[in-house]
Amino acid sequence: MVVEQLAIIMSVLALAYAGYLSYRIMKVSPGTEKMQEIAKAIKDGAMAYMARQYKTITIFAVIITIILYFLFGLPIAAGFISGALLSALSGYLGMSISVRANVRTAEIAKKGLKEALDLAFKGGAVTGMAVVGLALFIVSIFYLIFKDPALLVGLGFGASLISLFARVGGGIYTKAADVGADLVGKVEAGIPEDDPRNPATIADNVGDNVGDCAGMGADLYETYVVTLLAAMLMGVLPAVTKTFNQTVEYPLMLGSVAIIASIIGTFFVRLGKSGNIMGALYKGLIASGIIAAGGFYFVTIYTKNSVNLFLATIVGLVITLLINIITEYYTSTKFKPVKEIAEASVTGAGTNLIKGLAVGMQSTVLPVIVIAAGIIAAYLLAGIYGVAISAVAMLSLTGVIIALDSYGPITDNAGGIAEMAGLSEEVRKNTDALDAVGNTTKAVTKGYAIGSAALGSLALFAAFTQEINLATDKSLTFLITDPAVIAGLFIGSMLPFAFSAVLMTAVGSSAQKIVMEVRRQFKEIKGLMEGKAKPEYGKCVDIVTQAALKNMITPGLIAVVAPLAVGFLLGIKALGGLLIGVILSGLMMALFMANTGAAWDNAKKYIEKGNFGGKGKEAHKAAVIGDTVGDPFKDTAGPALNALIKVINTLALVCVPLFAAYGMTLF
């Protein structure tokens, strides 16, 4: 049996396991009529948004497919549309199960914390296994058909572009609703989070799904695809094929082994006697990593490769572990950084913001050192191919990582449903415990996504340089003394800032509309604050839906126009500088924004547990302001930078023949 066929079988196994978990989840009761009514409102809002988002994206996808067909031929065009479709499907599947698992988690929380944890994690695992299954399936199918990794670059571009739209649109939606709900509900009205009297509550809960579940699903699907693609492209280089065996198929073998490891790892997630929820989740991740490492060793021996290649995979796994630990340290309520932000809230919002920004900046240091050390170690072990393989090894844990991420929105929604449905204090205690951990798991998985994006993009850049050399029949070098390279570096370093500014502005202006609408309803709907009247939830849902769809176009244009303009107007060397600039600047910005936002959020939650005065006191109000600023940091701009980096790199790779033929040479 050829490697591609085995990879296809393993991907189908992952999809089958996702289907089995979905079946188990759907057998659980959805709770009372009131709970089902709330859950239906969340599900209908999420599905309506996704339908409108994909309708808008389809227009762009069809136009780009036609252009790619006439410029590069059928394989690239077919790859683009296939990558785009499965990226969209990854996001849809993740959100679809999330909006069904949330109410069932709330219902089963009546039995206990252990049962609720099990169901919420299973809901996340459906998304995780579906994403890795779809990613490995499409790459294997295309390689089986075309046998040339260079013809698979359209897959990566399609996956990246749809991921960008999903991240941007979902991020704007969820944070506009969240910010608006918090500013009026918590700060002005002094009512709890997820209070049914708040008109923005349903929009906020919908946003958790379209932002985190759909967005993260599409994000890591495309990261998986482009990382596999980059490693396979490295595998055709003469220097690599002379040193190692089955270099193109080796990444597919790693992906196949990782699926088995991820499936087995899900069975290790069990709540122990200590009641440590984070520890229970980490059991699954660690078990998956250990099993994957054993499988990687077997694959290396089977392909008669050097043990150095196996050690490069271990480098990737170690990077994953260390980034998770570092991110948790800077964003969890258990550790000093978050507690210091909470303490700074005692003297007001200003000191909260200053301390939060400082913690966020500091949080970039260790991850960058880890990534840099990992790149050096992997390169010393197996050259640039080793760096690509370490990135593939990082992505081997994608199934479990996405399960941890999607667990967060499921438990967040479960808590919201329990609050709005008036469930008992014991149920709320269970859902709150799950949600508190879910906030940290979302931060940890974002750190993982950012780190894997950086390594994957570096491999893509290496592939870009090789394709340029083949297309121009020259050996191009990108020297820091070259004015074109320097110009490209500056432009590339600027792009994440311009991109983030557009997204932050979109969230801010959309949140203003939500604030005005919530204030209007509090003022005009008689009996609303007394709980005697029902808010007009649909008004807020409609506001954020329109805002997300309207504001996701400009960021997409930035990602597409920038590399094309630089490549054609300033030349290939300037484009190379741009690619490196956007990778480095994007990595820093993404880490800073994701960690800062998560730290602010958990500082607020730490105070809500009764520290520094607890809910409703001055420290809490200041922390809510910090959390409000951090919302678009961690859930809109920060995560979307991953997609920006990869869209620019994959588009540059796709357009290499055009740049080589028509790009200007200024120096």
XYZ file of C-alpha atoms in Angstrom:
667
model
C 0.000 0.000 0.000
C 1.397 3.402 -1.006
C 1.812 6.104 1.605
C -0.889 8.375 0.127
C -3.484 5.603 0.348
C -2.565 4.895 3.966
C -2.853 8.619 4.770
C -6.312 8.693 3.146
C -7.411 5.720 5.266
C -6.120 7.408 8.435
C -7.918 10.640 7.559
C -11.170 8.734 7.043
C -10.597 7.077 10.424
C -10.300 10.537 12.018
C -13.549 11.652 10.374
C -15.273 8.440 11.460
C -14.145 8.994 15.058
C -15.489 12.551 14.890
C -18.804 11.125 13.686
C -18.864 8.605 16.531
C -18.240 11.336 19.120
C -21.002 13.445 17.575
C -23.388 10.499 17.904
C -22.472 10.083 21.581
C -23.002 13.788 22.255
C -26.372 13.935 20.525
C -27.661 11.060 22.687
C -27.422 13.322 25.746
C -30.594 15.198 26.697
C -30.655 18.891 25.639
C -32.352 19.849 28.914
C -35.484 21.781 29.718
C -37.676 23.623 27.250
C -36.201 26.936 28.402
C -32.659 25.674 27.881
C -33.533 24.409 24.410
C -35.118 27.742 23.514
C -31.933 29.624 24.464
C -29.700 27.088 22.725
C -31.836 27.333 19.581
C -31.459 31.121 19.534
C -27.664 30.720 19.745
C -27.614 28.001 17.079
C -29.898 29.883 14.691
C -27.834 33.070 15.064
C -24.574 31.208 14.436
C -25.911 29.301 11.427
C -27.438 32.449 9.916
C -24.151 34.310 10.249
C -22.116 31.457 8.754
C -24.519 31.198 5.806
C -24.197 34.917 5.061
C -20.435 34.892 5.557
C -19.889 31.964 3.214
C -22.201 33.494 0.627
C -19.982 36.599 0.610
C -16.748 34.585 0.548
C -18.011 32.384 -2.312
C -18.065 35.371 -4.659
C -14.371 36.050 -4.050
C -13.479 32.346 -4.194
C -15.128 31.840 -7.595
C -13.450 34.928 -9.087
C -10.015 33.901 -7.787
C -10.512 30.315 -9.025
C -11.218 31.553 -12.542
C -8.170 33.842 -12.492
C -5.919 31.030 -11.207
C -7.221 28.664 -13.886
C -6.290 31.003 -16.728
C -2.936 31.966 -15.179
C -1.675 28.634 -13.837
C -3.948 25.856 -15.102
C -6.355 23.313 -13.656
C -4.288 21.767 -10.787
C -3.695 25.120 -9.042
C -7.278 26.306 -9.580
C -8.737 22.965 -8.455
C -6.433 23.011 -5.430
C -7.531 26.523 -4.497
C -11.253 25.784 -4.615
C -10.796 22.440 -2.824
C -8.671 23.994 -0.088
C -11.196 26.800 0.288
C -14.198 24.469 0.479
C -12.663 22.207 3.106
C -11.446 25.192 5.120
C -15.018 26.472 5.174
C -16.277 22.977 6.024
C -13.789 22.705 8.913
C -15.110 25.897 10.421
C -18.730 24.907 9.866
C -18.337 21.451 11.429
C -16.639 22.911 14.485
C -19.364 25.455 15.049
C -22.152 22.991 14.259
C -21.214 20.580 17.036
C -20.350 23.392 19.455
C -23.859 24.905 19.329
C -25.285 21.465 20.136
C -22.790 20.406 22.790
C -23.204 23.620 24.825
C -26.754 22.989 26.052
C -26.004 19.313 26.675
C -22.980 20.279 28.762
C -25.205 22.539 30.856
C -27.727 19.730 31.281
C -25.212 17.028 32.197
C -23.525 19.448 34.635
C -26.508 18.645 36.884
C -24.911 15.226 37.395
C -21.473 16.566 38.205
C -18.275 18.224 37.071
C -16.702 15.009 35.766
C -19.569 14.279 33.368
C -19.696 17.889 32.137
C -15.947 17.944 31.459
C -16.175 14.690 29.526
C -18.961 15.915 27.269
C -17.445 19.375 26.656
C -14.108 17.837 25.693
C -15.821 15.335 23.385
C -17.519 18.287 21.692
C -14.133 19.909 21.135
C -12.615 16.620 19.957
C -15.204 16.396 17.168
C -13.819 19.626 15.729
C -10.214 18.537 16.261
C -10.537 15.176 14.553
C -12.634 16.601 11.709
C -10.012 19.283 11.014
C -6.998 16.955 10.905
C -8.990 14.365 8.959
C -10.041 16.849 6.280
C -6.561 18.402 6.044
C -4.679 15.117 5.672
C -7.348 13.789 3.303
C -7.189 16.645 0.790
C -3.382 16.835 0.734
C -3.105 13.062 0.259
C -5.735 12.983 -2.487
C -4.065 15.744 -4.473
C -0.627 14.211 -4.092
C -2.007 10.828 -5.167
C -3.418 12.464 -8.318
C -0.610 14.847 -9.317
C 2.505 13.342 -7.668
C 4.095 16.804 -7.624
C 4.038 18.933 -4.441
C 4.487 22.104 -6.532
C 0.999 21.528 -7.942
C -0.461 21.530 -4.419
C 0.301 25.180 -3.630
C -3.227 26.167 -4.675
C -4.521 24.057 -1.774
C -2.547 26.109 0.702
C -3.652 29.428 -0.774
C -7.338 28.439 -0.761
C -7.174 27.188 2.820
C -5.327 30.313 3.999
C -7.620 32.838 2.337
C -10.818 31.284 3.712
C -9.194 30.995 7.126
C -8.407 34.704 7.009
C -12.028 35.604 6.289
C -13.261 33.209 8.999
C -10.871 34.618 11.595
C -11.538 38.245 10.687
C -15.315 38.010 10.318
C -15.801 35.786 13.354
C -13.423 37.892 15.431
C -15.222 41.138 14.648
C -18.598 39.515 15.357
C -17.721 37.980 18.697
C -15.808 40.915 20.157
C -18.184 43.647 19.023
C -20.960 41.782 20.843
C -18.815 40.973 23.878
C -17.455 44.506 24.311
C -20.889 46.077 23.902
C -22.482 43.633 26.337
C -19.793 44.195 28.986
C -19.628 47.980 28.782
C -23.348 48.470 29.302
C -24.263 45.316 31.205
C -21.402 45.008 33.679
C -20.037 48.537 33.953
C -23.152 50.693 33.584
C -26.041 48.460 34.685
C -24.064 46.317 37.128
C -25.698 43.063 36.023
C -23.824 39.736 35.705
C -22.330 38.304 32.534
C -24.876 36.317 30.471
C -27.767 37.964 32.303
C -30.898 37.339 30.179
C -31.896 40.994 30.598
C -28.908 42.079 28.494
C -29.986 42.426 24.822
C -26.457 41.570 23.603
C -26.241 38.254 25.471
C -27.373 36.019 22.617
C -25.080 37.812 20.145
C -22.202 37.358 22.610
C -22.835 33.611 22.886
C -23.212 33.271 19.117
C -19.889 35.078 18.751
C -18.086 32.525 20.924
C -18.932 29.894 18.323
C -18.317 31.775 15.076
C -15.117 33.328 16.453
C -13.409 30.536 18.385
C -14.868 27.285 17.041
C -15.324 28.169 13.373
C -12.347 30.532 13.349
C -9.873 28.219 15.093
C -11.066 25.228 13.044
C -10.385 27.028 9.770
C -7.131 28.490 11.150
C -5.502 25.231 12.185
C -6.885 23.380 9.155
C -4.990 25.737 6.871
C -1.900 25.689 9.109
C -1.911 21.892 8.875
C -2.301 21.999 5.085
C 0.373 24.617 4.378
C 2.858 23.038 6.807
C 2.485 19.628 5.176
C 2.792 21.307 1.789
C 5.939 23.232 2.775
C 7.627 20.085 4.121
C 6.723 18.158 0.961
C 8.132 20.959 -1.207
C 11.356 20.842 0.808
C 11.391 17.098 0.213
C 11.995 17.431 -3.535
C 15.201 19.456 -3.164
C 18.244 17.547 -4.460
C 20.231 18.220 -1.287
C 17.411 16.733 0.794
C 16.761 13.662 -1.385
C 20.472 12.832 -1.310
C 20.491 12.842 2.498
C 17.122 11.308 3.430
C 14.662 8.736 2.075
C 11.001 9.154 1.037
C 11.255 12.827 1.871
C 7.972 13.838 0.194
C 5.972 11.012 1.787
C 7.593 11.286 5.239
C 5.349 14.218 6.367
C 2.246 12.260 5.310
C 3.433 9.310 7.398
C 3.875 11.581 10.411
C 0.354 12.926 9.914
C -1.065 9.395 9.733
C 0.689 8.314 12.942
C -0.439 11.493 14.687
C -4.108 10.710 14.033
C -3.778 7.420 15.906
C -1.958 9.229 18.731
C -4.654 11.911 18.947
C -7.505 9.408 19.049
C -5.819 7.434 21.825
C -4.945 10.663 23.650
C -8.612 11.667 23.949
C -9.231 8.646 26.198
C -6.716 9.988 28.734
C -8.795 13.079 29.492
C -10.361 12.103 32.797
C -10.967 14.141 35.928
C -9.012 12.722 38.843
C -9.728 12.850 42.576
C -7.925 16.186 42.848
C -10.539 17.827 40.613
C -7.800 19.525 38.551
C -9.570 20.272 35.245
C -6.502 21.690 33.489
C -4.505 18.675 34.594
C -7.135 16.346 33.160
C -6.979 18.115 29.794
C -3.182 18.090 29.774
C -3.203 14.326 30.311
C -4.696 13.943 26.847
C -2.191 16.310 25.262
C 0.829 14.694 26.931
C -0.354 11.181 26.119
C -0.856 12.153 22.470
C 2.635 13.651 22.334
C 4.299 10.571 23.839
C 2.442 8.166 21.545
C 3.174 10.383 18.536
C 6.887 10.432 19.412
C 6.950 6.634 19.490
C 5.182 6.531 16.134
C 7.607 9.038 14.634
C 10.518 6.854 15.673
C 8.915 3.842 14.012
C 8.300 5.826 10.796
C 11.911 7.034 10.772
C 13.258 3.506 11.171
C 10.778 2.120 8.603
C 11.906 4.662 5.987
C 15.580 3.953 6.840
C 16.232 7.574 7.692
C 18.779 9.049 10.055
C 17.825 9.309 13.714
C 18.482 13.036 13.301
C 15.211 13.329 11.405
C 13.387 11.705 14.316
C 15.100 14.123 16.702
C 13.815 17.009 14.549
C 10.267 15.769 15.228
C 11.042 15.733 18.947
C 12.154 19.361 18.642
C 8.687 20.212 17.299
C 6.962 18.393 20.162
C 9.176 20.104 22.753
C 8.423 23.520 21.227
C 4.706 22.750 21.545
C 5.050 21.731 25.187
C 7.151 24.752 26.156
C 4.913 27.279 24.376
C 1.881 25.799 26.149
C 3.594 26.055 29.542
C 4.808 29.621 28.930
C 1.430 30.793 27.655
C -0.371 29.281 30.631
C 2.052 31.011 33.001
C 1.300 34.434 31.544
C -2.461 33.971 31.176
C -3.693 31.711 33.994
C -5.195 32.945 37.257
C -2.869 30.560 39.110
C 0.286 32.527 38.389
C 1.901 35.860 39.237
C 1.370 37.901 36.007
C -2.442 37.715 36.058
C -2.581 38.271 39.827
C -0.432 41.403 39.428
C -2.801 42.769 36.765
C -5.713 42.122 39.126
C -3.883 43.919 41.931
C -3.157 46.855 39.617
C -6.910 47.157 39.040
C -7.377 48.340 42.625
C -6.086 51.783 41.667
C -8.145 52.049 38.492
C -8.371 51.203 34.810
C -5.224 53.159 33.936
C -2.917 51.040 36.096
C -4.723 47.895 34.958
C -3.994 48.776 31.323
C -0.363 49.700 31.989
C 0.347 46.460 33.857
C -1.512 44.374 31.283
C 0.459 45.856 28.390
C 3.713 45.249 30.264
C 2.820 41.604 30.911
C 1.847 41.138 27.272
C 5.132 42.568 26.024
C 7.083 40.439 28.460
C 5.198 37.326 27.362
C 6.772 37.465 23.896
C 10.325 36.922 25.167
C 10.337 33.245 26.158
C 8.226 31.933 23.232
C 10.551 33.664 20.755
C 13.613 32.211 22.481
C 11.995 28.752 22.356
C 11.114 29.083 18.664
C 14.569 30.436 17.791
C 16.284 27.634 19.713
C 13.995 25.107 18.044
C 14.821 26.427 14.571
C 18.561 26.228 15.285
C 18.306 22.728 16.770
C 16.172 21.389 13.905
C 18.480 22.965 11.312
C 21.610 21.504 12.924
C 19.939 18.091 12.978
C 18.527 17.943 9.445
C 18.957 21.250 7.633
C 16.024 23.328 6.404
C 14.093 20.077 5.862
C 14.477 19.422 9.579
C 12.879 22.798 10.352
C 9.912 21.897 8.126
C 9.615 18.471 9.762
C 9.670 19.982 13.259
C 6.759 22.178 12.174
C 4.885 19.082 10.944
C 5.554 17.430 14.304
C 4.082 20.475 16.073
C 0.951 20.131 13.939
C 0.719 16.429 14.798
C -1.037 17.435 18.020
C -3.596 19.578 16.195
C -6.496 17.207 16.908
C -6.090 17.455 20.686
C -5.114 21.146 20.599
C -8.316 22.086 18.758
C -10.287 19.949 21.212
C -8.849 22.067 24.031
C -9.699 25.271 22.185
C -13.266 24.362 21.223
C -13.849 23.131 24.762
C -13.652 26.816 25.804
C -16.630 28.198 23.822
C -18.702 25.110 24.643
C -18.252 25.609 28.383
C -18.663 29.386 28.053
C -21.989 28.876 26.277
C -22.979 26.207 28.797
C -22.497 28.717 31.603
C -24.499 31.322 29.706
C -27.366 28.899 29.103
C -27.340 27.854 32.765
C -27.490 31.527 33.819
C -30.258 32.490 31.400
C -32.304 29.360 32.108
C -32.100 29.921 35.868
C -30.440 26.598 36.692
C -29.342 25.801 40.231
C -26.292 27.280 41.935
C -24.616 23.853 41.893
C -24.894 23.658 38.098
C -23.542 27.191 37.761
C -20.654 26.249 40.032
C -19.759 23.356 37.710
C -20.088 25.356 34.493
C -18.134 28.269 35.977
C -15.283 25.928 36.939
C -15.184 24.544 33.394
C -15.404 28.027 31.873
C -12.565 29.396 34.025
C -10.248 26.711 32.644
C -11.661 27.181 29.140
C -10.414 30.762 29.111
C -6.879 29.511 29.730
C -7.125 26.676 27.182
C -8.166 29.188 24.512
C -5.104 31.295 25.314
C -2.793 28.275 25.290
C -4.102 27.035 21.949
C -3.709 30.489 20.420
C -0.055 30.443 21.517
C 0.314 27.046 19.857
C -1.347 28.293 16.654
C 0.950 31.329 16.543
C 4.106 29.271 17.106
C 3.182 26.659 14.510
C 2.280 29.420 12.044
C 5.734 30.965 12.475
C 7.561 27.674 11.838
C 5.257 26.735 8.975
C 5.682 30.142 7.342
C 9.451 29.898 7.644
C 9.275 26.603 5.737
C 7.037 28.290 3.152
C 9.618 31.053 2.734
C 12.319 28.443 2.152
C 10.069 26.846 -0.476
C 9.527 30.289 -2.047
C 13.284 30.876 -2.414
C 13.750 27.466 -4.035
C 10.863 27.983 -6.473
C 12.218 31.433 -7.391
C 15.642 29.946 -8.106
C 14.068 27.299 -10.330
C 11.863 29.822 -12.133
C 14.684 32.323 -12.798
C 17.450 29.745 -13.212
C 19.512 31.807 -10.770
C 20.705 31.432 -7.208
C 19.146 34.476 -5.566
C 20.255 35.647 -2.131
C 18.421 38.068 0.139
C 21.132 40.264 1.646
C 20.409 42.739 4.431
C 22.635 45.248 2.583
C 20.381 45.120 -0.498
C 18.106 48.226 -0.602
C 15.285 46.217 -2.178
C 15.388 43.641 0.633
C 15.484 46.386 3.263
C 12.488 48.135 1.674
C 10.593 44.847 1.655
C 11.482 44.197 5.310
C 10.079 47.559 6.357
C 6.878 47.095 4.358
C 6.402 43.555 5.627
C 6.996 44.611 9.235
C 4.407 47.367 8.848
C 1.623 45.157 7.451
C 0.598 43.447 10.759
C 0.188 46.887 12.339
C -1.941 48.249 9.487
C -3.943 45.009 9.393
C -4.527 45.038 13.168
C -5.550 48.707 13.082
C -8.310 47.924 10.595
C -9.631 45.111 12.789
C -9.436 47.072 16.043
C -11.271 49.964 14.409
C -13.953 47.601 13.113
C -14.522 46.104 16.575
C -14.587 49.526 18.214
C -17.088 51.077 15.815
C -19.303 47.970 15.857
C -19.207 47.829 19.671
C -20.332 51.461 19.777
C -23.459 50.491 17.850
C -24.125 47.634 20.286
C -23.655 49.965 23.258
C -26.173 52.426 21.823
C -28.660 49.639 21.062
C -28.391 48.065 24.530
C -28.786 51.468 26.175
C -31.849 52.138 24.011
C -33.501 48.896 25.013
C -32.764 49.409 28.707
C -34.341 52.836 28.443
C -37.315 52.148 26.163
C -38.451 48.595 27.009
C -40.495 48.929 30.170
C -39.933 46.224 32.764
C -36.731 44.959 31.122
C -34.443 45.623 34.080
C -37.006 44.097 36.432
C -37.036 40.905 34.349
C -40.681 41.381 33.352
C -40.013 42.072 29.651
C -37.907 40.265 27.049
C -35.047 42.045 25.237
C -34.936 42.312 21.443
C -31.976 39.963 21.026
C -32.280 39.894 17.230
C -31.411 43.593 16.908
C -27.941 43.066 18.389
C -27.381 39.886 16.371
C -28.196 41.778 13.177
C -25.879 44.692 14.052
C -22.795 42.517 14.610
C -23.579 40.281 11.611
C -23.659 43.246 9.240
C -20.554 44.753 10.838
C -18.558 41.530 10.499
C -19.502 40.994 6.853
C -18.826 44.621 5.924
C -15.457 44.882 7.677
C -13.864 41.584 6.655
C -13.236 42.708 3.060
C -10.489 45.290 3.657
C -8.205 42.955 5.692
C -8.550 40.357 2.932
C -7.516 42.908 0.316
C -4.469 43.910 2.379
C -3.312 40.284 2.467
C -3.732 39.821 -1.285
C -2.732 43.213 -2.699
C 0.430 43.791 -0.608
C 2.547 40.851 -1.896
C 1.325 41.331 -5.466
C 2.147 45.057 -5.458
C 5.607 44.580 -3.940
C 6.413 41.587 -6.154
C 5.520 43.335 -9.381
C 6.573 46.908 -8.576
C 9.649 46.423 -6.380
C 10.772 42.971 -7.501
C 11.479 39.522 -6.131
C 14.126 40.587 -3.616
C 11.807 43.171 -2.093
C 9.089 40.517 -1.923
C 11.488 38.184 -0.102
C 12.154 40.938 2.417
C 8.414 41.499 2.818
C 7.822 37.806 3.571
C 10.455 37.737 6.310
C 9.249 41.072 7.709
C 5.629 39.977 7.951
C 6.618 36.668 9.601
C 8.745 38.322 12.297
C 6.507 41.314 12.973
C 3.353 39.183 12.758
C 4.750 36.662 15.247
C 5.577 39.400 17.775
C 2.244 41.171 17.359
C 0.214 37.967 17.523
C 1.921 36.747 20.706
C 1.652 40.161 22.354
C -2.022 40.690 21.504
C -3.213 37.151 22.278
C -1.412 36.925 25.626
C -2.256 40.473 26.735
C -5.953 39.994 26.037
C -6.077 36.642 27.789
C -4.228 38.007 30.838
C -6.651 40.946 31.117
C -9.616 38.572 30.815
C -8.371 36.224 33.514
C -7.448 39.134 35.808
C -11.117 40.104 35.665
C -12.157 36.522 36.424
C -9.669 36.365 39.313
C -11.347 39.412 40.890
C -14.793 37.921 40.250
C -13.794 34.969 42.431
C -13.795 37.364 45.394
C -10.268 38.756 45.286
C -9.585 42.508 45.691
C -13.195 43.229 46.575
C -14.943 40.938 44.103
C -17.739 41.747 41.662
C -19.150 45.235 41.471
C -16.275 46.901 43.318
C -13.893 49.458 41.821
C -11.179 46.908 41.060
C -13.692 44.808 39.157
C -14.921 47.768 37.100
C -11.325 48.626 36.190
C -10.638 45.004 35.246
C -13.715 44.955 33.007
C -12.264 47.936 31.125
C -8.984 46.053 30.691
C -10.836 42.976 29.499
C -12.800 45.128 27.062
C -9.596 46.475 25.497
C -8.134 42.976 25.462
C -11.109 41.370 23.719
C -10.201 42.461 20.173
C -6.532 41.839 21.031
C -6.975 38.151 21.832
C -9.964 37.154 19.723
C -9.843 39.372 16.633
C -6.540 40.935 15.586
C -4.125 38.538 17.331
C -5.448 35.238 15.919
C -6.095 36.757 12.467
C -2.397 37.608 12.126
C -1.681 33.859 11.763
C -3.820 33.769 8.656
C -2.333 37.027 7.326
C 1.200 35.599 7.514
C 0.232 32.426 5.683
C -1.973 34.040 3.034
C 0.884 36.343 2.042
C 3.418 33.493 1.960
C 1.217 31.045 0.056
C 0.138 33.707 -2.462
C 3.795 34.586 -3.074
C 4.511 30.896 -3.638
C 1.599 30.504 -6.078
C 2.630 33.584 -8.083
C 6.344 32.747 -8.375
C 6.142 32.231 -12.205
C 4.487 35.643 -12.624
C 6.987 37.456 -10.424
C 9.886 35.767 -12.225
C 8.508 36.775 -15.634
C 7.050 40.229 -15.012
C 8.377 41.570 -11.702
C 10.540 44.686 -11.843
C 14.163 44.756 -10.702
C 14.999 48.107 -9.124
C 18.557 47.322 -8.018
